[in-house]
mmCIF file of C-alpha atoms in Angstrom:
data_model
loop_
_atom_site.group_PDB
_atom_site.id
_atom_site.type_symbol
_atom_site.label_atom_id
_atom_site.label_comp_id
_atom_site.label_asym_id
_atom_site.label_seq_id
_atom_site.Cartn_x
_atom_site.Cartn_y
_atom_site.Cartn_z
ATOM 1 C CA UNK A 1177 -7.060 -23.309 54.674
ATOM 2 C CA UNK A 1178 -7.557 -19.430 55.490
ATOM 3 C CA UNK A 1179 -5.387 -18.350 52.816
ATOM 4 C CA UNK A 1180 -7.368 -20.493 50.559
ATOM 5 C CA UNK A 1181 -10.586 -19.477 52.013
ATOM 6 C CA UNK A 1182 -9.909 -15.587 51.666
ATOM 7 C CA UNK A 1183 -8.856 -16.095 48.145
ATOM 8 C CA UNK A 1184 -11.724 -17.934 46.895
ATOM 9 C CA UNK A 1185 -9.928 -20.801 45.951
ATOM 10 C CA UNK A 1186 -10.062 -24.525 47.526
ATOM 11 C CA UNK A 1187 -7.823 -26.170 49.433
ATOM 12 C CA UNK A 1188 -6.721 -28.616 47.182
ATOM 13 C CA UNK A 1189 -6.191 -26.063 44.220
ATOM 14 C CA UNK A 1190 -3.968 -23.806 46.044
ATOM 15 C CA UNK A 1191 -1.593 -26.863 46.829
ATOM 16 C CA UNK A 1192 -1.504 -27.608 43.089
ATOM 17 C CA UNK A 1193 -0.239 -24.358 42.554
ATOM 18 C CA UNK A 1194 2.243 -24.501 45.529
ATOM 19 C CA UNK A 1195 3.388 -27.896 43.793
ATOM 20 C CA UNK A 1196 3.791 -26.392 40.619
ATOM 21 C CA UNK A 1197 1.287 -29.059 39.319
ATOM 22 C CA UNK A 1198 -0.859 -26.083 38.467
ATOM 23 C CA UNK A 1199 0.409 -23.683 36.013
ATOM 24 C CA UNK A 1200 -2.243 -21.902 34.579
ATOM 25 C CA UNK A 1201 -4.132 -19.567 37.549
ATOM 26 C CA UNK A 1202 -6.913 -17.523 36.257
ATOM 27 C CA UNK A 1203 -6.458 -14.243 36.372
ATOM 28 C CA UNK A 1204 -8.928 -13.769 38.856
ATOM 29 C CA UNK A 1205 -7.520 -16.343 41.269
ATOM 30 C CA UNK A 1206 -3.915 -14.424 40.895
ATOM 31 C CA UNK A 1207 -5.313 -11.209 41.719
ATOM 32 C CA UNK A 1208 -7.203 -12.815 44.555
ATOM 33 C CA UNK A 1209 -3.646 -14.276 46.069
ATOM 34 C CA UNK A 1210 -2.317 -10.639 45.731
ATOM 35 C CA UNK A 1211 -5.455 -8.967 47.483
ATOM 36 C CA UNK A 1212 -5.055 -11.841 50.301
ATOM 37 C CA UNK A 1213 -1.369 -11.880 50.943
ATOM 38 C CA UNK A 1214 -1.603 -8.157 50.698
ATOM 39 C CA UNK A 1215 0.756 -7.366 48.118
ATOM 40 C CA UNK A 1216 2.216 -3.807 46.367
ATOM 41 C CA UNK A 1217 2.005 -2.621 42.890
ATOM 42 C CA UNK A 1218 5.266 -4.229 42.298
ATOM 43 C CA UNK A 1219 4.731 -7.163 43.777
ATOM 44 C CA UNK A 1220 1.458 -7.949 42.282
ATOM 45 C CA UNK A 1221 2.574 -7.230 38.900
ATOM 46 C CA UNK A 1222 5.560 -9.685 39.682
ATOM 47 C CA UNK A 1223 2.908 -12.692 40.795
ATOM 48 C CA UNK A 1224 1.193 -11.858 37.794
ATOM 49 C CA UNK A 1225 4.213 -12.048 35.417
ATOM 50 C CA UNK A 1226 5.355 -15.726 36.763
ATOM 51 C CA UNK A 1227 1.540 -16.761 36.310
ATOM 52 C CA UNK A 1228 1.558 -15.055 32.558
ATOM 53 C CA UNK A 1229 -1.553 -13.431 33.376
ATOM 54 C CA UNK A 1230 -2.825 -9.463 33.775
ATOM 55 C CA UNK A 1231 -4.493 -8.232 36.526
ATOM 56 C CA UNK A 1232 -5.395 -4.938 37.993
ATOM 57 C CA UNK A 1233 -3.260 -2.705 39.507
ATOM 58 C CA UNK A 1234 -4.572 0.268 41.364
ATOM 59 C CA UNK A 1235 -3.336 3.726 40.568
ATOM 60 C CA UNK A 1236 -5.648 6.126 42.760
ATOM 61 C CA UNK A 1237 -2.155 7.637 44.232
ATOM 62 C CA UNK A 1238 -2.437 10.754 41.963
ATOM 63 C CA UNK A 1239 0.463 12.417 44.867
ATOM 64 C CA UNK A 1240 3.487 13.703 43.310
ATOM 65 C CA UNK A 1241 6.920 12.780 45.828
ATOM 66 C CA UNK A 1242 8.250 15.849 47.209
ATOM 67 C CA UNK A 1243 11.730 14.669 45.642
ATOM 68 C CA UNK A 1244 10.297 14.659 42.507
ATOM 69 C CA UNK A 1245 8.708 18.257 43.529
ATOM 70 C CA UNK A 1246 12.197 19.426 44.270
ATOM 71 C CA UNK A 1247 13.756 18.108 40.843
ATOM 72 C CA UNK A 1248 11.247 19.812 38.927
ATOM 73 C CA UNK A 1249 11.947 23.271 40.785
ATOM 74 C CA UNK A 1250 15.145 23.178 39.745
ATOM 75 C CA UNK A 1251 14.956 23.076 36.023
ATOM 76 C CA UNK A 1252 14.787 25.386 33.155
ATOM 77 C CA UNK A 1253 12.710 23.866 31.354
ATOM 78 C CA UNK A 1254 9.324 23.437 31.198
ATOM 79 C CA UNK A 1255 8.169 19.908 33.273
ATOM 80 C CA UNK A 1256 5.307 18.043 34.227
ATOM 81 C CA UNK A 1257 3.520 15.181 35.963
ATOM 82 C CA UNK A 1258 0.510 13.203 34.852
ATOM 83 C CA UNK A 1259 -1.238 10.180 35.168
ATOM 84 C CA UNK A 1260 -2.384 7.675 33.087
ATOM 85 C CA UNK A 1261 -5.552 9.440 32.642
ATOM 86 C CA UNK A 1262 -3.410 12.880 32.267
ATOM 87 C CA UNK A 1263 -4.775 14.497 34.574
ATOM 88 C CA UNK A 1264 -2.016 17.196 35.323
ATOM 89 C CA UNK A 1265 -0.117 16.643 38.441
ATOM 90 C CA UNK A 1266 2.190 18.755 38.985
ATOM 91 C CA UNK A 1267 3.782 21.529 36.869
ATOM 92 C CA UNK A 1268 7.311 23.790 37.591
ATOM 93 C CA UNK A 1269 7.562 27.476 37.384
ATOM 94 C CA UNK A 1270 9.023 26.865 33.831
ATOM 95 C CA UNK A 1271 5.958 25.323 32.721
ATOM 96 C CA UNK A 1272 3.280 27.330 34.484
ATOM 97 C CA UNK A 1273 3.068 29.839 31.255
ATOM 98 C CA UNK A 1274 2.675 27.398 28.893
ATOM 99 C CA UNK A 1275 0.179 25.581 30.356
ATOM 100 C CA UNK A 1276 -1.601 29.008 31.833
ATOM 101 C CA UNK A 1277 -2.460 29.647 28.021
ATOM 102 C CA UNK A 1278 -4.437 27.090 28.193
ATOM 103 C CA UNK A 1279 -5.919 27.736 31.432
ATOM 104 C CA UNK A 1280 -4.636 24.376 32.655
ATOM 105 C CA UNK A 1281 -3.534 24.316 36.313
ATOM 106 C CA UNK A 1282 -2.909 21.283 38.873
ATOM 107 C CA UNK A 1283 -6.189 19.043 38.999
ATOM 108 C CA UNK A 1284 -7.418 19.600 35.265
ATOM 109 C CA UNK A 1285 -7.182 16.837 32.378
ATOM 110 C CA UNK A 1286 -5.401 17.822 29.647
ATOM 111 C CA UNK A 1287 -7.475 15.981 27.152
ATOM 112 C CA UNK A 1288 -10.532 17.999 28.338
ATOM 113 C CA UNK A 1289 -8.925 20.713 27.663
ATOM 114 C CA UNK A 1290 -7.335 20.042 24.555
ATOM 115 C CA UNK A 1291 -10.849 19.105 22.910
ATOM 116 C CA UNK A 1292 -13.250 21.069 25.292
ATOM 117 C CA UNK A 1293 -11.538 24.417 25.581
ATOM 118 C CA UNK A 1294 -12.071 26.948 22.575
ATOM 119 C CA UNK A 1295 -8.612 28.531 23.559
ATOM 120 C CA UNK A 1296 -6.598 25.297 22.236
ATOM 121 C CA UNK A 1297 -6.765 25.081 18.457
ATOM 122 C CA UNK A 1298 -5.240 28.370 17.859
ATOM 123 C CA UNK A 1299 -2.762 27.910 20.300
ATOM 124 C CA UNK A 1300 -1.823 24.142 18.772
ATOM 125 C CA UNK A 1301 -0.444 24.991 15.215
ATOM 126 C CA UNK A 1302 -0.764 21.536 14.092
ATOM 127 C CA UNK A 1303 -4.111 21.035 16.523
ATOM 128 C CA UNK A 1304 -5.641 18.191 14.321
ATOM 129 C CA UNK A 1305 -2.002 15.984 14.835
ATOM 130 C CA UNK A 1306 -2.021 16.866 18.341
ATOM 131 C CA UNK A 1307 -5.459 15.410 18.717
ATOM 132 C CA UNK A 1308 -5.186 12.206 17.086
ATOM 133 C CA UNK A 1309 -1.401 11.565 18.998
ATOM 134 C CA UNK A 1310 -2.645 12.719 22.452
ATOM 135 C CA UNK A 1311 -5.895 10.244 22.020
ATOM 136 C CA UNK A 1312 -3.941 7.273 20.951
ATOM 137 C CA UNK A 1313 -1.435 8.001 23.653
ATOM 138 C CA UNK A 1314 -4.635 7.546 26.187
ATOM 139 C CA UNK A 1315 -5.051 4.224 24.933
ATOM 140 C CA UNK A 1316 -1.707 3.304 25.158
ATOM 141 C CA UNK A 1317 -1.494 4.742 28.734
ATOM 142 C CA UNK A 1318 -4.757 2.363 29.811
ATOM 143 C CA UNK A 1319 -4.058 -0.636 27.994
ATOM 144 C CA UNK A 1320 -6.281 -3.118 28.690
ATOM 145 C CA UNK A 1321 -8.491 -1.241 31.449
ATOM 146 C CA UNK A 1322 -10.782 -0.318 28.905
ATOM 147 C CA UNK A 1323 -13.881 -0.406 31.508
ATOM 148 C CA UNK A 1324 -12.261 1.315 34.107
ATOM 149 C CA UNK A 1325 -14.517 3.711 35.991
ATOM 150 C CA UNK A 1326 -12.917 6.796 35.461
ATOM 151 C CA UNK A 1327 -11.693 6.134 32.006
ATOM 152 C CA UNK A 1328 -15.046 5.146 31.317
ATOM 153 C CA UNK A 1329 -16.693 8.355 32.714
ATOM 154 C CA UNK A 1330 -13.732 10.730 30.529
ATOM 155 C CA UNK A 1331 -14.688 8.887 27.105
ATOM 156 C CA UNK A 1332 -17.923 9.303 27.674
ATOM 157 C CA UNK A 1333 -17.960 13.035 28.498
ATOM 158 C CA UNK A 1334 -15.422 13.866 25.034
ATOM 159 C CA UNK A 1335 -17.638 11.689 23.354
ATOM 160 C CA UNK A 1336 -20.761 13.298 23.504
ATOM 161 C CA UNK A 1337 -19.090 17.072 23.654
ATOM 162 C CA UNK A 1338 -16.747 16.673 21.276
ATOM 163 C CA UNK A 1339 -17.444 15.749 17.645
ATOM 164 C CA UNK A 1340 -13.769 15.411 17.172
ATOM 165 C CA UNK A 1341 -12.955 13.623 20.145
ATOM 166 C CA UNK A 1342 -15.402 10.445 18.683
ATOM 167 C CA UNK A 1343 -13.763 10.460 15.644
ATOM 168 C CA UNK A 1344 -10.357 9.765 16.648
ATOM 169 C CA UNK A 1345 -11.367 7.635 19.679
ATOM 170 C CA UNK A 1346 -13.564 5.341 17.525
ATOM 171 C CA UNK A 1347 -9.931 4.474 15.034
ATOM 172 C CA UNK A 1348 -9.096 2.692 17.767
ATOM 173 C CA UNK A 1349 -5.424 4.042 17.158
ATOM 174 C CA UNK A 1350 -2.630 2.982 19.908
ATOM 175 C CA UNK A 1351 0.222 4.955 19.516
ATOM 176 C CA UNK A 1352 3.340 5.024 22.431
ATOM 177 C CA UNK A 1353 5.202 7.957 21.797
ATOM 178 C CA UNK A 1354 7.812 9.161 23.968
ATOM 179 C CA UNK A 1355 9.351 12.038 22.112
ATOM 180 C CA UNK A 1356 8.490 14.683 19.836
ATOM 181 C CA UNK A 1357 7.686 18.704 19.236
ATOM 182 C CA UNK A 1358 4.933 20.767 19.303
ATOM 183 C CA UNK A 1359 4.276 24.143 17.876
ATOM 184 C CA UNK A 1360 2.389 26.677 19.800
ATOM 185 C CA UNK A 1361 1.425 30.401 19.698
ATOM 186 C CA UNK A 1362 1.418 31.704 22.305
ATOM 187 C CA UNK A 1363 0.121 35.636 22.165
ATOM 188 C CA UNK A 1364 2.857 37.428 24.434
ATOM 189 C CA UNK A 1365 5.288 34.842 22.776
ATOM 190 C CA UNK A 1366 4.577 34.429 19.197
ATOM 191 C CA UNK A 1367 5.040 30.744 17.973
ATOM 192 C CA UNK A 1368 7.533 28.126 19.550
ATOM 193 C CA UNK A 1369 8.395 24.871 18.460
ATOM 194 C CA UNK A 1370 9.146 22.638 21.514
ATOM 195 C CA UNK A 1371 10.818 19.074 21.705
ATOM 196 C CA UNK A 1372 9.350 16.754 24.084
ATOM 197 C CA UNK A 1373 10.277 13.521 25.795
ATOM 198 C CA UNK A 1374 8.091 11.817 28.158
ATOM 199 C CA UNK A 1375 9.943 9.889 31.283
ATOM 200 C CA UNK A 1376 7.958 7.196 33.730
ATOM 201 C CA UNK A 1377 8.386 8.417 37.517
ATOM 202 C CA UNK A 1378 10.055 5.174 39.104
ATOM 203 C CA UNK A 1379 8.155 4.199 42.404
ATOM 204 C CA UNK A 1380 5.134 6.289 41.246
ATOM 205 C CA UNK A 1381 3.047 3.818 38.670
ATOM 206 C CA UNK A 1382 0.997 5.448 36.127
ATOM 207 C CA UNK A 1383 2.598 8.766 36.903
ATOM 208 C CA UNK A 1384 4.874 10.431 33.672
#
């Protein structure tokens, strides 16, 4: 009866789920079952699988793992962390530079740069395909939380500062890419193409 209580439900509902006589839970009653039994990221998009439903999963742990710290270090080439909302991460010492040209450091959102920051069309060759691919990437990244706060609030902002930014956004283009290249100029550098591929941290959800 408590269980049932702190998940909203009745009694008599929450046995015809137990009793498989139920197989259809709202998504709201599976999420409230996760809140109650007090359930992980992993285990709450497990529940939600069996049930064949979608329900939120919270990704407000924007802290990189020291072990993925110390993998980073290590490399020659340029890496990165972001989340779902890329919002930069983390960065290694191969990557600072690149991302310095910018004026991007740990806490900024790429995207706001990208759009907001005069210094990023000349430095993106191919700016306009860059634009459109990093915006449909966002969607792909949020998938259906569409009205999430702070998705809601970054939208918003590009939308009304950047005439470019509303354009692409209101395609409605979804694109999951998770290779490719860029060209860049960099001043001190001259122009490099670089080949990307995008990895999910395991254990860290939403982080890439």
């Amino acid at each position: 009866e408590e269980l049932a209580s702190l998940a909203g439900i009745s009694v008599e509902y929450l046995i015809r789920l137990e009793r498989g006589r139920d197989r259809n839970p709202s998504a709201a009653v599976v999420s409230g079952l996760a809140d109650v039994l007090g359930l992980d990221d992993s285990e709450r998009d497990h529940l939600a699988a069996l049930a064949d439903v979608r329900i939120d999963v919270d990704f407000s742990d924007d802290e990189v793992g020291e072990s993925i710290r110390v993998l980073m270090a290590q490399w020659r080439q340029p890496a990165i962390v972001m989340n779902r909302f890329m919002d930069l991460l983390a960065v290694n010492d191969a990557g600072a530079p690149l991302h310095g040209a910018l004026g991007i450091g740990v806490g900024d959102n790429m995207l706001r740069k990208l759009f907001l920051d005069p210094r990023a069309r000349p430095i993106y060759l191919d700016f306009e395909e860059v634009a459109a691919e990093i915006v449909a990437n966002l969607r792909s990244l949020t998938g259906g939380d569409i009205d999430h706060p702070r998705l809601r609030d970054l939208v918003g902002e590009l939308s009304l500062r950047s005439r470019l930014f509303a354009k692409i956004w209101a395609r409605n283009d979804v694109q999951v890419k998770s290779r490719g290249s860029k060209r860049m100029l960099l001043p001190e550098v001259g122009v490099l193409e670089l080949r990307w591929d995008t990895l999910e941290v395991a254990g860290a959800r939403g982080q890439r």
